[in-house]
Amino acid sequence: MAAAAGPGSGPGTPGSGPAAVAAPPRGLRAWLRSAFRFATDRNDFRRNLLVNLGLFAAGVWVARNLTDIDLMAPQPVP
Amino acid sequence: MGNATGRAPRRGEPRGNPGSFDELHRLCKEVFPPQMEGVKLIVTKTLSSHFQVTHTVHMSTLGPSGYRFNATFVGDRQLSPTEVFPTLVGDMDSAGSLNAQALHLLGERLRVKAVFQSHQAKFVTWQFDGEYRGDDCTATLTLGNPDVLGGSVIVVAHFLQSVTARLVLGGELVYHRRPGEEGAILTLAGKYTAPKWVTTLNVGYGGAHASYYHRANEQVQVGVELEANTRLQETTFAFGYQLNLPRANVVFRGLLDSNWSVGGVLEKKLPPLPVTLALGAFLNHWRNRFHCGFSVTVG
């Protein structure tokens, strides 16, 4: 059995000719794919921690900037 | 929210006692609405300046319904509106489960506490606390379920130091021992108090807990909380707010968290009657679960 070459590594593979549309380098594509997988994996502890840290920072910003409301102030007359 | 007027230098401010370790996140926790489900009736009767009893009837939709009887005795020595010594509290439910606490003040700075809990004629918790409150520090030692014959114990030590008038640093050491097993966990804690906000952080091997409390004005208070548990591999974020309307005798608390839960509790006093009405509802969008509650408190 021939040793399996990596996918897309031979001369006959699609997208390898000079006329092909310039695609992002495989490294970048793989990085983007793994970043998307990381961002959407709800079971990943580090991902959940980063998301909740961002939410905590956003919550602190809202608390400091958007909550000074006078609930008993009269409604503005149009 | 800067302070436009000049303020006195902070170096002259006394540091003050930092309070107890368990109350580090109290301000933020009090903003969040309590979970409510079913119908609850609470009747409190003050029999004298030292003795008070409470009857609680709870008709639950999620768990067993029941009745609880609570008796509280307080002594003569009052340090603050909420601290009176000695204090004896007993709470028993219709199944015979007991929760009893005794707090006493030994001298000016030393407090002791004993807690006992039983469930169906069997003791599940027996705990003894000793707390020393200095001018700018608090030290606490707790023995949980000490069993000399079985060779098991849980020891918890807390220490908090007021480094400045606003900054408190401290830590917690939990040591547990059972036959064939023992371990210890160290947690560091810090709290910074500003005129309008308080932020607290606990970091340890078991995870982290951060909270931010903000008092926007006399009517609006906000709490933001983050908890990360490395053992369970879980993190949680929660945003809570409290709206006070003294003229309407209304307090509303709302909650939004990362588990896709939203909820709120509305409390309304009905003067001149000593009655408080509370309505609460909680909805978990992710699990499609909803529960609501209603309670009446008399006295």
mmCIF file of C-alpha atoms in Angstrom:
data_model
loop_
_atom_site.group_PDB
_atom_site.id
_atom_site.type_symbol
_atom_site.label_atom_id
_atom_site.label_comp_id
_atom_site.label_asym_id
_atom_site.label_seq_id
_atom_site.Cartn_x
_atom_site.Cartn_y
_atom_site.Cartn_z
ATOM 1 C CA MET A 1 0.000 0.000 0.000
ATOM 2 C CA ALA A 2 1.488 3.314 -1.084
ATOM 3 C CA ALA A 3 2.286 5.735 1.616
ATOM 4 C CA ALA A 4 -0.512 8.218 1.826
ATOM 5 C CA ALA A 5 0.515 11.694 0.792
ATOM 6 C CA GLY A 6 -1.025 14.651 2.455
ATOM 7 C CA PRO A 7 -4.269 15.843 0.968
ATOM 8 C CA GLY A 8 -3.782 18.380 -1.777
ATOM 9 C CA SER A 9 -0.086 17.792 -1.966
ATOM 10 C CA GLY A 10 0.272 16.142 -5.394
ATOM 11 C CA PRO A 11 0.434 17.849 -8.839
ATOM 12 C CA GLY A 12 -2.952 16.500 -9.891
ATOM 13 C CA THR A 13 -4.880 17.849 -6.952
ATOM 14 C CA PRO A 14 -7.453 20.572 -7.512
ATOM 15 C CA GLY A 15 -6.414 24.165 -7.006
ATOM 16 C CA SER A 16 -2.750 23.535 -7.582
ATOM 17 C CA GLY A 17 -2.441 24.990 -11.118
ATOM 18 C CA PRO A 18 -1.165 28.497 -11.863
ATOM 19 C CA ALA A 19 -4.616 29.653 -13.067
ATOM 20 C CA ALA A 20 -6.265 28.905 -9.765
ATOM 21 C CA VAL A 21 -7.640 31.842 -7.743
ATOM 22 C CA ALA A 22 -5.198 32.881 -5.042
ATOM 23 C CA ALA A 23 -6.346 31.204 -1.843
ATOM 24 C CA PRO A 24 -5.203 32.045 1.668
ATOM 25 C CA PRO A 25 -2.156 30.110 2.674
ATOM 26 C CA ARG A 26 -2.979 26.730 4.166
ATOM 27 C CA GLY A 27 -1.502 27.802 7.481
ATOM 28 C CA LEU A 28 -3.870 30.744 7.732
ATOM 29 C CA ARG A 29 -6.868 28.689 6.631
ATOM 30 C CA ALA A 30 -6.101 26.034 9.183
ATOM 31 C CA TRP A 31 -5.671 28.720 11.839
ATOM 32 C CA LEU A 32 -8.986 30.314 10.947
ATOM 33 C CA ARG A 33 -10.706 26.948 11.005
ATOM 34 C CA SER A 34 -9.321 26.070 14.410
ATOM 35 C CA ALA A 35 -10.143 29.563 15.718
ATOM 36 C CA PHE A 36 -13.749 29.152 14.546
ATOM 37 C CA ARG A 37 -13.917 25.712 16.116
ATOM 38 C CA PHE A 38 -12.506 27.116 19.378
ATOM 39 C CA ALA A 39 -14.962 30.019 19.402
ATOM 40 C CA THR A 40 -17.990 27.771 18.848
ATOM 41 C CA ASP A 41 -17.029 24.829 21.107
ATOM 42 C CA ARG A 42 -19.314 25.219 24.101
ATOM 43 C CA ASN A 43 -17.566 22.400 25.970
ATOM 44 C CA ASP A 44 -14.135 24.044 25.950
ATOM 45 C CA PHE A 45 -13.275 25.430 29.407
ATOM 46 C CA ARG A 46 -10.773 28.029 28.164
ATOM 47 C CA ARG A 47 -13.187 29.263 25.532
ATOM 48 C CA ASN A 48 -15.994 29.619 28.074
ATOM 49 C CA LEU A 49 -13.612 31.386 30.467
ATOM 50 C CA LEU A 50 -12.583 33.904 27.791
ATOM 51 C CA VAL A 51 -16.184 34.528 26.765
ATOM 52 C CA ASN A 52 -17.308 35.031 30.364
ATOM 53 C CA LEU A 53 -14.314 37.283 31.086
ATOM 54 C CA GLY A 54 -15.376 39.450 28.172
ATOM 55 C CA LEU A 55 -18.948 39.473 29.444
ATOM 56 C CA PHE A 56 -17.687 40.432 32.920
ATOM 57 C CA ALA A 57 -15.725 43.341 31.487
ATOM 58 C CA ALA A 58 -18.759 44.431 29.461
ATOM 59 C CA GLY A 59 -20.952 44.137 32.562
ATOM 60 C CA VAL A 60 -18.572 46.309 34.572
ATOM 61 C CA TRP A 61 -18.557 48.911 31.775
ATOM 62 C CA VAL A 62 -22.373 48.942 31.677
ATOM 63 C CA ALA A 63 -22.543 49.247 35.468
ATOM 64 C CA ARG A 64 -20.153 52.196 35.514
ATOM 65 C CA ASN A 65 -21.532 54.097 32.539
ATOM 66 C CA LEU A 66 -25.166 53.279 31.877
ATOM 67 C CA THR A 67 -26.853 52.856 35.230
ATOM 68 C CA ASP A 68 -27.028 56.373 36.658
ATOM 69 C CA ILE A 69 -30.752 56.649 36.006
ATOM 70 C CA ASP A 70 -33.286 58.673 37.979
ATOM 71 C CA LEU A 71 -36.298 56.369 38.083
ATOM 72 C CA MET A 72 -38.589 59.054 39.559
ATOM 73 C CA ALA A 73 -37.773 61.734 36.986
ATOM 74 C CA PRO A 74 -40.840 62.972 35.034
ATOM 75 C CA GLN A 75 -41.141 61.905 31.424
ATOM 76 C CA PRO A 76 -39.923 64.504 28.926
ATOM 77 C CA VAL A 77 -42.722 66.443 27.239
ATOM 78 C CA PRO A 78 -42.555 65.989 23.415
ATOM 79 C CA MET B 1 -17.819 59.473 37.708
ATOM 80 C CA GLY B 2 -14.837 61.437 38.814
ATOM 81 C CA ASN B 3 -14.936 63.417 41.963
ATOM 82 C CA ALA B 4 -14.809 67.056 40.926
ATOM 83 C CA THR B 5 -14.275 68.476 44.399
ATOM 84 C CA GLY B 6 -10.939 68.215 46.113
ATOM 85 C CA ARG B 7 -10.701 65.460 48.639
ATOM 86 C CA ALA B 8 -8.600 64.967 51.715
ATOM 87 C CA PRO B 9 -5.496 62.824 51.347
ATOM 88 C CA ARG B 10 -6.232 59.175 52.042
ATOM 89 C CA ARG B 11 -3.152 58.520 54.159
ATOM 90 C CA GLY B 12 -4.851 59.854 57.270
ATOM 91 C CA GLU B 13 -7.880 57.555 56.966
ATOM 92 C CA PRO B 14 -8.010 54.781 59.551
ATOM 93 C CA ARG B 15 -7.859 51.310 58.048
ATOM 94 C CA GLY B 16 -10.701 49.778 60.044
ATOM 95 C CA ASN B 17 -11.633 46.164 60.505
ATOM 96 C CA PRO B 18 -12.064 44.325 57.172
ATOM 97 C CA GLY B 19 -15.019 42.191 58.311
ATOM 98 C CA SER B 20 -15.254 38.448 57.847
ATOM 99 C CA PHE B 21 -14.037 36.395 54.898
ATOM 100 C CA ASP B 22 -17.492 35.022 54.126
ATOM 101 C CA GLU B 23 -18.834 38.541 53.605
ATOM 102 C CA LEU B 24 -16.321 39.621 50.981
ATOM 103 C CA HIS B 25 -18.854 39.247 48.156
ATOM 104 C CA ARG B 26 -21.926 40.111 50.252
ATOM 105 C CA LEU B 27 -22.752 43.480 48.660
ATOM 106 C CA CYS B 28 -22.782 41.969 45.170
ATOM 107 C CA LYS B 29 -24.713 38.872 46.257
ATOM 108 C CA GLU B 30 -27.459 40.959 47.869
ATOM 109 C CA VAL B 31 -28.269 42.621 44.553
ATOM 110 C CA PHE B 32 -29.256 39.330 42.920
ATOM 111 C CA PRO B 33 -32.844 38.081 43.281
ATOM 112 C CA PRO B 34 -33.395 35.005 45.463
ATOM 113 C CA GLN B 35 -34.750 31.924 43.697
ATOM 114 C CA MET B 36 -38.499 31.686 44.239
ATOM 115 C CA GLU B 37 -40.868 28.889 43.388
ATOM 116 C CA GLY B 38 -44.245 27.835 44.692
ATOM 117 C CA VAL B 39 -46.182 29.675 47.350
ATOM 118 C CA LYS B 40 -44.700 30.664 50.681
ATOM 119 C CA LEU B 41 -46.263 32.189 53.768
ATOM 120 C CA ILE B 42 -43.926 33.560 56.461
ATOM 121 C CA VAL B 43 -45.321 34.817 59.736
ATOM 122 C CA THR B 44 -42.938 36.379 62.256
ATOM 123 C CA LYS B 45 -44.001 37.167 65.788
ATOM 124 C CA THR B 46 -41.807 39.093 68.206
ATOM 125 C CA LEU B 47 -42.689 37.859 71.664
ATOM 126 C CA SER B 48 -40.296 40.158 73.514
ATOM 127 C CA SER B 49 -37.207 42.275 72.892
ATOM 128 C CA HIS B 50 -35.146 39.077 73.151
ATOM 129 C CA PHE B 51 -37.315 36.381 71.601
ATOM 130 C CA GLN B 52 -38.891 35.931 68.197
ATOM 131 C CA VAL B 53 -40.576 33.007 66.427
ATOM 132 C CA THR B 54 -41.271 32.466 62.720
ATOM 133 C CA HIS B 55 -43.667 30.069 61.017
ATOM 134 C CA THR B 56 -43.041 29.230 57.367
ATOM 135 C CA VAL B 57 -45.413 27.267 55.157
ATOM 136 C CA HIS B 58 -44.095 26.443 51.710
ATOM 137 C CA MET B 59 -46.150 24.811 48.977
ATOM 138 C CA SER B 60 -43.569 23.846 46.398
ATOM 139 C CA THR B 61 -43.950 22.972 42.744
ATOM 140 C CA LEU B 62 -40.450 21.483 42.381
ATOM 141 C CA GLY B 63 -39.823 19.699 45.673
ATOM 142 C CA PRO B 64 -41.645 18.543 48.789
ATOM 143 C CA SER B 65 -43.910 21.033 50.536
ATOM 144 C CA GLY B 66 -43.525 21.576 54.230
ATOM 145 C CA TYR B 67 -43.620 23.655 57.350
ATOM 146 C CA ARG B 68 -40.691 25.178 59.241
ATOM 147 C CA PHE B 69 -40.561 26.598 62.728
ATOM 148 C CA ASN B 70 -37.826 29.042 63.698
ATOM 149 C CA ALA B 71 -37.053 30.454 67.135
ATOM 150 C CA THR B 72 -34.445 33.162 67.768
ATOM 151 C CA PHE B 73 -33.152 34.377 71.096
ATOM 152 C CA VAL B 74 -30.825 37.393 71.375
ATOM 153 C CA GLY B 75 -29.048 38.643 74.474
ATOM 154 C CA ASP B 76 -28.273 42.068 75.817
ATOM 155 C CA ARG B 77 -24.933 42.871 74.273
ATOM 156 C CA GLN B 78 -25.490 44.749 71.014
ATOM 157 C CA LEU B 79 -22.462 45.751 68.933
ATOM 158 C CA SER B 80 -24.403 46.955 65.891
ATOM 159 C CA PRO B 81 -27.989 46.802 64.555
ATOM 160 C CA THR B 82 -27.307 43.331 63.150
ATOM 161 C CA GLU B 83 -24.931 41.926 65.774
ATOM 162 C CA VAL B 84 -26.311 41.014 69.172
ATOM 163 C CA PHE B 85 -24.727 38.526 71.559
ATOM 164 C CA PRO B 86 -25.410 35.890 72.589
ATOM 165 C CA THR B 87 -27.638 34.680 69.759
ATOM 166 C CA LEU B 88 -29.362 31.305 69.683
ATOM 167 C CA VAL B 89 -31.217 30.220 66.542
ATOM 168 C CA GLY B 90 -33.167 27.006 66.041
ATOM 169 C CA ASP B 91 -34.939 25.939 62.867
ATOM 170 C CA MET B 92 -36.911 22.722 62.471
ATOM 171 C CA ASP B 93 -38.989 21.407 59.588
ATOM 172 C CA SER B 94 -41.917 19.024 59.456
ATOM 173 C CA ALA B 95 -39.592 16.054 58.791
ATOM 174 C CA GLY B 96 -37.742 16.686 62.049
ATOM 175 C CA SER B 97 -34.558 18.062 60.491
ATOM 176 C CA LEU B 98 -32.899 20.588 62.767
ATOM 177 C CA ASN B 99 -30.604 23.507 62.096
ATOM 178 C CA ALA B 100 -29.230 25.138 65.250
ATOM 179 C CA GLN B 101 -26.689 27.934 65.741
ATOM 180 C CA ALA B 102 -25.218 29.539 68.819
ATOM 181 C CA LEU B 103 -23.108 32.709 68.649
ATOM 182 C CA HIS B 104 -21.356 34.274 71.607
ATOM 183 C CA LEU B 105 -18.880 37.027 72.300
ATOM 184 C CA LEU B 106 -15.927 36.161 74.561
ATOM 185 C CA GLY B 107 -14.338 39.455 75.502
ATOM 186 C CA GLU B 108 -14.150 42.451 73.194
ATOM 187 C CA ARG B 109 -12.616 40.842 70.129
ATOM 188 C CA LEU B 110 -13.199 37.103 70.226
ATOM 189 C CA ARG B 111 -16.386 35.511 68.843
ATOM 190 C CA VAL B 112 -17.316 31.858 68.862
ATOM 191 C CA LYS B 113 -19.988 30.033 66.923
ATOM 192 C CA ALA B 114 -21.354 26.499 66.942
ATOM 193 C CA VAL B 115 -23.557 25.061 64.185
ATOM 194 C CA PHE B 116 -25.416 21.770 64.208
ATOM 195 C CA GLN B 117 -27.506 20.279 61.423
ATOM 196 C CA SER B 118 -29.444 17.057 61.557
ATOM 197 C CA HIS B 119 -31.393 15.230 58.886
ATOM 198 C CA GLN B 120 -33.848 12.477 59.771
ATOM 199 C CA ALA B 121 -32.424 11.838 63.243
ATOM 200 C CA LYS B 122 -28.822 11.834 62.080
ATOM 201 C CA PHE B 123 -26.280 14.618 62.504
ATOM 202 C CA VAL B 124 -24.865 15.711 59.161
ATOM 203 C CA THR B 125 -22.974 18.835 60.212
ATOM 204 C CA TRP B 126 -21.318 19.939 63.443
ATOM 205 C CA GLN B 127 -19.065 22.935 63.146
ATOM 206 C CA PHE B 128 -17.187 25.197 65.557
ATOM 207 C CA ASP B 129 -15.833 28.641 64.691
ATOM 208 C CA GLY B 130 -13.562 31.032 66.503
ATOM 209 C CA GLU B 131 -13.066 34.535 65.128
ATOM 210 C CA TYR B 132 -10.694 37.261 66.299
ATOM 211 C CA ARG B 133 -11.450 40.826 65.132
ATOM 212 C CA GLY B 134 -8.588 43.208 65.530
ATOM 213 C CA ASP B 135 -8.392 46.894 64.699
ATOM 214 C CA ASP B 136 -7.350 46.196 61.111
ATOM 215 C CA CYS B 137 -7.442 42.427 60.707
ATOM 216 C CA THR B 138 -9.704 39.416 61.132
ATOM 217 C CA ALA B 139 -8.597 35.854 61.758
ATOM 218 C CA THR B 140 -10.977 32.894 61.804
ATOM 219 C CA LEU B 141 -10.493 29.211 62.532
ATOM 220 C CA THR B 142 -13.257 26.699 61.738
ATOM 221 C CA LEU B 143 -13.461 23.029 62.585
ATOM 222 C CA GLY B 144 -15.921 21.167 60.386
ATOM 223 C CA ASN B 145 -17.283 17.754 61.364
ATOM 224 C CA PRO B 146 -14.378 16.822 63.665
ATOM 225 C CA ASP B 147 -14.451 13.081 64.282
ATOM 226 C CA VAL B 148 -11.782 11.936 66.742
ATOM 227 C CA LEU B 149 -12.740 8.280 66.528
ATOM 228 C CA GLY B 150 -12.989 8.220 62.753
ATOM 229 C CA GLY B 151 -9.894 10.367 62.272
ATOM 230 C CA SER B 152 -11.536 12.891 59.958
ATOM 231 C CA VAL B 153 -11.814 16.664 60.106
ATOM 232 C CA ILE B 154 -12.089 19.745 57.942
ATOM 233 C CA VAL B 155 -10.109 22.770 59.114
ATOM 234 C CA VAL B 156 -10.623 26.168 57.522
ATOM 235 C CA ALA B 157 -8.454 29.160 58.373
ATOM 236 C CA HIS B 158 -9.173 32.690 57.145
ATOM 237 C CA PHE B 159 -7.135 35.827 57.483
ATOM 238 C CA LEU B 160 -7.934 39.327 56.221
ATOM 239 C CA GLN B 161 -5.744 42.407 56.625
ATOM 240 C CA SER B 162 -6.692 46.000 55.867
ATOM 241 C CA VAL B 163 -3.611 47.155 53.984
ATOM 242 C CA THR B 164 -5.017 50.644 53.385
ATOM 243 C CA ALA B 165 -8.360 52.283 54.112
ATOM 244 C CA ARG B 166 -9.652 50.838 50.839
ATOM 245 C CA LEU B 167 -7.614 47.717 50.148
ATOM 246 C CA VAL B 168 -8.069 44.436 51.968
ATOM 247 C CA LEU B 169 -5.891 41.397 51.276
ATOM 248 C CA GLY B 170 -6.141 37.968 52.731
ATOM 249 C CA GLY B 171 -6.451 34.285 52.175
ATOM 250 C CA GLU B 172 -8.143 31.042 53.031
ATOM 251 C CA LEU B 173 -6.607 27.654 53.754
ATOM 252 C CA VAL B 174 -8.840 24.581 53.690
ATOM 253 C CA TYR B 175 -7.404 21.340 55.033
ATOM 254 C CA HIS B 176 -9.377 18.117 54.987
ATOM 255 C CA ARG B 177 -8.416 14.767 56.392
ATOM 256 C CA ARG B 178 -10.008 11.329 56.155
ATOM 257 C CA PRO B 179 -8.560 7.876 56.751
ATOM 258 C CA GLY B 180 -6.225 7.326 53.841
ATOM 259 C CA GLU B 181 -6.631 10.781 52.345
ATOM 260 C CA GLU B 182 -5.742 14.360 53.154
ATOM 261 C CA GLY B 183 -5.312 17.556 51.215
ATOM 262 C CA ALA B 184 -5.189 21.313 51.413
ATOM 263 C CA ILE B 185 -6.324 24.165 49.163
ATOM 264 C CA LEU B 186 -5.084 27.737 49.402
ATOM 265 C CA THR B 187 -7.113 30.677 48.107
ATOM 266 C CA LEU B 188 -5.964 34.295 47.999
ATOM 267 C CA ALA B 189 -8.449 37.146 48.287
ATOM 268 C CA GLY B 190 -8.425 40.859 47.697
ATOM 269 C CA LYS B 191 -11.056 43.562 47.978
ATOM 270 C CA TYR B 192 -10.946 47.208 46.936
ATOM 271 C CA THR B 193 -13.584 49.609 48.213
ATOM 272 C CA ALA B 194 -14.256 52.948 46.559
ATOM 273 C CA PRO B 195 -16.997 55.453 47.490
ATOM 274 C CA LYS B 196 -19.396 54.148 44.836
ATOM 275 C CA TRP B 197 -18.118 50.689 43.997
ATOM 276 C CA VAL B 198 -16.503 47.599 45.453
ATOM 277 C CA THR B 199 -14.577 44.911 43.627
ATOM 278 C CA THR B 200 -13.493 41.585 45.096
ATOM 279 C CA LEU B 201 -11.383 38.744 43.759
ATOM 280 C CA ASN B 202 -10.710 35.241 45.128
ATOM 281 C CA VAL B 203 -8.143 33.148 43.294
ATOM 282 C CA GLY B 204 -7.058 29.669 44.213
ATOM 283 C CA TYR B 205 -6.283 26.188 42.990
ATOM 284 C CA GLY B 206 -9.989 25.358 42.792
ATOM 285 C CA GLY B 207 -10.877 28.340 40.641
ATOM 286 C CA ALA B 208 -11.616 32.029 40.828
ATOM 287 C CA HIS B 209 -14.481 34.242 41.891
ATOM 288 C CA ALA B 210 -14.650 37.912 40.907
ATOM 289 C CA SER B 211 -17.422 40.338 41.742
ATOM 290 C CA TYR B 212 -18.071 44.013 41.074
ATOM 291 C CA TYR B 213 -20.691 46.011 42.943
ATOM 292 C CA HIS B 214 -21.689 49.492 41.794
ATOM 293 C CA ARG B 215 -24.052 51.889 43.523
ATOM 294 C CA ALA B 216 -25.123 54.210 40.717
ATOM 295 C CA ASN B 217 -27.426 56.285 42.933
ATOM 296 C CA GLU B 218 -29.910 55.817 45.751
ATOM 297 C CA GLN B 219 -32.266 53.949 43.453
ATOM 298 C CA VAL B 220 -30.041 51.759 41.301
ATOM 299 C CA GLN B 221 -27.436 49.205 42.339
ATOM 300 C CA VAL B 222 -25.706 46.769 40.006
ATOM 301 C CA GLY B 223 -23.733 43.595 40.614
ATOM 302 C CA VAL B 224 -21.555 41.672 38.153
ATOM 303 C CA GLU B 225 -20.126 38.277 39.003
ATOM 304 C CA LEU B 226 -17.765 35.772 37.414
ATOM 305 C CA GLU B 227 -17.061 32.310 38.780
ATOM 306 C CA ALA B 228 -14.660 29.761 37.342
ATOM 307 C CA ASN B 229 -14.382 26.248 38.770
ATOM 308 C CA THR B 230 -11.346 24.338 37.511
ATOM 309 C CA ARG B 231 -12.458 21.091 39.140
ATOM 310 C CA LEU B 232 -15.835 21.048 37.409
ATOM 311 C CA GLN B 233 -14.427 22.850 34.341
ATOM 312 C CA GLU B 234 -17.261 25.363 34.449
ATOM 313 C CA THR B 235 -17.468 29.145 34.273
ATOM 314 C CA THR B 236 -20.453 31.347 34.989
ATOM 315 C CA PHE B 237 -21.178 35.028 34.454
ATOM 316 C CA ALA B 238 -24.099 36.835 36.090
ATOM 317 C CA PHE B 239 -25.411 40.394 35.906
ATOM 318 C CA GLY B 240 -27.853 41.591 38.527
ATOM 319 C CA TYR B 241 -29.487 44.880 39.371
ATOM 320 C CA GLN B 242 -31.635 46.253 42.154
ATOM 321 C CA LEU B 243 -34.111 49.097 41.810
ATOM 322 C CA ASN B 244 -35.354 50.796 44.979
ATOM 323 C CA LEU B 245 -38.448 52.967 44.944
ATOM 324 C CA PRO B 246 -39.057 53.985 48.563
ATOM 325 C CA ARG B 247 -41.994 56.211 47.643
ATOM 326 C CA ALA B 248 -43.774 53.218 46.142
ATOM 327 C CA ASN B 249 -42.429 50.795 48.783
ATOM 328 C CA VAL B 250 -41.100 48.635 45.957
ATOM 329 C CA VAL B 251 -37.802 46.829 45.482
ATOM 330 C CA PHE B 252 -37.144 45.021 42.205
ATOM 331 C CA ARG B 253 -34.197 42.706 41.603
ATOM 332 C CA GLY B 254 -33.323 41.360 38.159
ATOM 333 C CA LEU B 255 -30.858 38.762 36.939
ATOM 334 C CA LEU B 256 -29.254 37.700 33.664
ATOM 335 C CA ASP B 257 -26.601 34.997 33.483
ATOM 336 C CA SER B 258 -24.519 32.951 31.069
ATOM 337 C CA ASN B 259 -26.694 29.866 31.537
ATOM 338 C CA TRP B 260 -29.328 31.682 29.458
ATOM 339 C CA SER B 261 -31.411 32.400 32.554
ATOM 340 C CA VAL B 262 -33.306 35.586 33.202
ATOM 341 C CA GLY B 263 -35.309 36.274 36.316
ATOM 342 C CA GLY B 264 -36.719 38.891 38.582
ATOM 343 C CA VAL B 265 -38.296 39.329 41.995
ATOM 344 C CA LEU B 266 -40.608 42.195 42.899
ATOM 345 C CA GLU B 267 -41.127 42.999 46.588
ATOM 346 C CA LYS B 268 -43.790 45.392 47.729
ATOM 347 C CA LYS B 269 -44.556 46.480 51.244
ATOM 348 C CA LEU B 270 -48.158 47.239 52.107
ATOM 349 C CA PRO B 271 -48.093 49.925 54.782
ATOM 350 C CA PRO B 272 -49.529 50.440 57.335
ATOM 351 C CA LEU B 273 -49.816 46.635 57.516
ATOM 352 C CA PRO B 274 -46.588 44.816 58.400
ATOM 353 C CA VAL B 275 -46.947 42.766 55.203
ATOM 354 C CA THR B 276 -44.535 42.285 52.320
ATOM 355 C CA LEU B 277 -45.633 40.734 49.030
ATOM 356 C CA ALA B 278 -43.058 39.129 46.742
ATOM 357 C CA LEU B 279 -43.503 37.886 43.186
ATOM 358 C CA GLY B 280 -40.723 36.114 41.356
ATOM 359 C CA ALA B 281 -40.216 34.411 38.002
ATOM 360 C CA PHE B 282 -37.219 32.706 36.411
ATOM 361 C CA LEU B 283 -36.860 31.455 32.859
ATOM 362 C CA ASN B 284 -34.060 29.332 31.442
ATOM 363 C CA HIS B 285 -34.148 29.812 27.685
ATOM 364 C CA TRP B 286 -31.627 27.089 26.926
ATOM 365 C CA ARG B 287 -33.439 24.334 28.812
ATOM 366 C CA ASN B 288 -36.943 25.742 28.265
ATOM 367 C CA ARG B 289 -37.669 25.771 31.984
ATOM 368 C CA PHE B 290 -39.795 28.295 33.777
ATOM 369 C CA HIS B 291 -40.765 28.632 37.407
ATOM 370 C CA CYS B 292 -42.448 31.356 39.359
ATOM 371 C CA GLY B 293 -43.131 31.984 43.017
ATOM 372 C CA PHE B 294 -45.239 34.067 45.319
ATOM 373 C CA SER B 295 -44.684 34.810 48.979
ATOM 374 C CA VAL B 296 -46.353 36.770 51.721
ATOM 375 C CA THR B 297 -44.335 37.840 54.757
ATOM 376 C CA VAL B 298 -46.156 39.046 57.833
ATOM 377 C CA GLY B 299 -44.240 40.764 60.627
#
